[in-house]
């Protein structure tokens, strides 16, 4: 299984299909974005808080062409957060969205019940502030266990300052954070995490 959270992919498809009408002219861009998870500890207690943060400028470099793109005024830049519990005997993480409480600090985290795996995936949206897109959300642990978070690639449906219907993909990677992937490797011995997995996976234990 290449992907840690199938539901994350399905959620991204939902966002993609909700975009511009088929008749419009599309110019697709791809941008690289970083995210951080903290505090940087491999275990926390029930009642403790984990923060996911990400920010990037509105002027971005397209990975395909190297051109600078002014992405000011995007209608919506969204991503997904897979939340899974690593339970012995299960071959995939069990959806565990509701093992946590959530607080939107910058941008928004919410649960969309119309997607295929709502108990495994939360939706994330960035907010624009002073030519910067920002996201900061908090997860408060409610249940003991070992967990894996998977940050999905982001997507923007359209930017407001464009005459054409333009979509952009945001390649989001976790950086400057110890990701504690040994929890996943211990839970699923023999499985080799892909480069894509390692960019987006964060594991921890709630005691």
XYZ file of C-alpha atoms in Angstrom:
207
model
C 0.000 0.000 0.000
C 1.747 3.101 -1.234
C -0.481 5.568 0.550
C -0.859 5.728 4.306
C -4.345 7.226 4.199
C -6.522 6.335 1.215
C -9.100 8.754 2.578
C -6.680 11.660 2.146
C -6.448 10.980 -1.562
C -10.214 10.737 -1.889
C -10.628 14.024 -0.037
C -8.215 15.735 -2.433
C -10.232 14.380 -5.366
C -13.369 15.900 -3.836
C -11.663 19.285 -3.642
C -10.358 18.993 -7.201
C -13.739 18.135 -8.651
C -15.407 21.035 -6.858
C -13.377 23.567 -8.851
C -13.807 25.364 -12.148
C -16.239 24.422 -14.887
C -14.925 22.052 -17.561
C -15.188 24.708 -20.273
C -12.608 27.036 -18.718
C -8.956 27.249 -19.771
C -6.759 25.770 -17.074
C -3.184 26.716 -16.223
C -1.874 24.323 -13.607
C 0.909 25.169 -11.175
C 2.801 23.157 -8.586
C 4.347 24.730 -5.492
C 6.471 23.327 -2.652
C 5.303 24.125 0.892
C 6.545 23.134 4.360
C 4.649 22.291 7.546
C 5.762 21.726 11.128
C 4.344 19.657 13.984
C 5.078 20.471 17.604
C 5.962 20.192 20.390
C 8.621 17.871 19.072
C 8.022 14.909 21.412
C 7.345 11.271 20.595
C 4.815 10.918 23.413
C 2.278 13.174 25.074
C -0.410 12.785 27.730
C -4.180 12.842 27.401
C -5.127 16.520 27.498
C -1.895 17.690 25.832
C -1.939 19.683 22.592
C -0.178 19.147 19.263
C 0.097 22.071 16.837
C 0.330 21.857 13.069
C 1.630 25.032 11.446
C 2.428 26.064 7.902
C 2.985 29.365 6.106
C 4.214 30.503 2.712
C 4.284 33.738 0.683
C 1.630 34.578 -1.883
C 4.365 34.872 -4.532
C 5.571 31.344 -5.224
C 7.932 29.545 -7.591
C 6.255 27.081 -9.921
C 8.151 23.780 -9.669
C 7.493 22.966 -13.309
C 8.703 26.164 -14.972
C 10.702 28.007 -12.306
C 8.552 31.090 -12.883
C 7.376 33.292 -10.028
C 3.585 33.206 -9.751
C 1.596 35.778 -7.820
C -1.022 33.626 -6.084
C -2.600 36.465 -4.131
C -6.334 36.182 -3.577
C -6.817 32.458 -4.013
C -10.430 31.491 -3.358
C -9.401 28.526 -1.256
C -6.176 26.681 -0.494
C -7.023 23.431 1.214
C -5.328 20.236 2.328
C -6.178 17.161 4.359
C -5.020 15.662 7.627
C -5.281 11.899 7.970
C -5.626 10.799 11.602
C -5.073 7.103 12.213
C -4.592 4.873 15.239
C -1.939 2.154 14.955
C -3.664 -0.901 16.421
C -1.924 -4.263 16.615
C -3.450 -6.735 14.180
C -4.821 -4.090 11.805
C -3.145 -3.710 8.395
C -4.038 -0.031 7.948
C -4.371 2.754 10.521
C -7.857 2.884 12.012
C -9.656 6.203 11.540
C -9.247 8.190 14.751
C -10.384 11.732 13.993
C -12.582 11.810 17.077
C -9.836 10.735 19.458
C -8.878 14.433 19.427
C -10.499 17.823 19.883
C -9.573 20.520 17.362
C -9.016 24.272 17.504
C -8.623 26.528 14.454
C -6.113 29.287 15.247
C -5.124 30.428 11.754
C -7.033 28.981 8.863
C -9.456 26.198 9.653
C -9.677 22.506 10.539
C -13.029 20.791 10.125
C -14.681 17.462 9.401
C -16.472 16.915 6.104
C -18.958 14.045 6.432
C -19.623 13.757 2.686
C -16.202 12.275 1.843
C -15.480 8.554 1.723
C -13.566 8.299 5.035
C -14.706 11.132 7.337
C -13.616 9.317 10.507
C -10.052 9.160 9.180
C -9.621 12.565 7.531
C -9.906 16.184 8.607
C -10.015 19.092 6.154
C -7.551 21.994 6.390
C -7.790 25.456 4.828
C -5.216 28.254 4.858
C -6.008 31.907 5.475
C -4.382 34.804 3.627
C -2.893 37.608 5.717
C -0.535 40.357 4.488
C 0.532 38.446 1.352
C 1.146 35.278 3.335
C -0.927 32.105 3.558
C -1.042 30.703 7.064
C -2.296 27.632 8.866
C -2.158 26.845 12.575
C -4.426 24.250 14.122
C -4.363 22.450 17.448
C -5.152 18.807 18.240
C -5.961 18.000 21.868
C -5.534 14.324 22.761
C -8.559 12.622 24.353
C -7.710 8.895 24.066
C -4.586 6.834 24.778
C -2.881 5.014 21.923
C -0.273 5.255 19.180
C -1.200 7.517 16.280
C -0.079 8.475 12.793
C -0.882 11.807 11.161
C -0.625 12.126 7.390
C -0.612 15.595 5.824
C -2.045 15.510 2.307
C -1.008 17.590 -0.666
C -2.776 20.915 -0.878
C -4.921 22.278 -3.669
C -6.253 25.662 -4.709
C -9.256 25.760 -6.993
C -8.724 29.248 -8.418
C -6.998 32.548 -7.777
C -9.014 35.739 -7.910
C -6.569 37.863 -9.898
C -6.602 35.524 -12.902
C -8.800 35.853 -15.995
C -8.571 32.108 -16.591
C -9.535 29.206 -14.359
C -6.258 28.207 -12.754
C -5.614 25.382 -10.338
C -2.489 24.875 -8.260
C -1.140 21.884 -6.373
C 0.793 22.415 -3.152
C 3.383 19.731 -2.384
C 3.386 19.840 1.430
C 6.272 18.301 3.392
C 6.883 18.112 7.130
C 10.162 19.868 7.985
C 12.174 20.793 11.091
C 10.328 18.133 13.053
C 11.303 14.667 14.296
C 8.603 12.482 12.797
C 9.008 9.384 15.022
C 8.367 6.992 12.133
C 9.714 4.110 14.248
C 6.235 3.828 15.741
C 4.862 3.052 12.292
C 7.738 0.675 11.466
C 7.253 -1.219 14.734
C 3.508 -1.466 14.125
C 3.954 -2.649 10.525
C 7.269 -4.588 10.326
C 8.521 -5.386 6.846
C 6.771 -2.445 5.196
C 9.112 0.084 3.605
C 7.875 3.650 3.882
C 8.059 5.432 0.531
C 9.646 8.847 0.014
C 6.126 10.262 -0.221
C 5.192 8.627 3.112
C 8.277 10.030 4.821
C 7.518 13.577 3.650
C 4.077 13.611 5.278
C 4.027 11.116 8.155
C 4.142 12.073 11.840
C 3.750 9.477 14.616
C 3.365 9.803 18.379
C 1.972 8.046 21.430
C -0.685 9.355 23.788
C -0.216 8.064 27.350
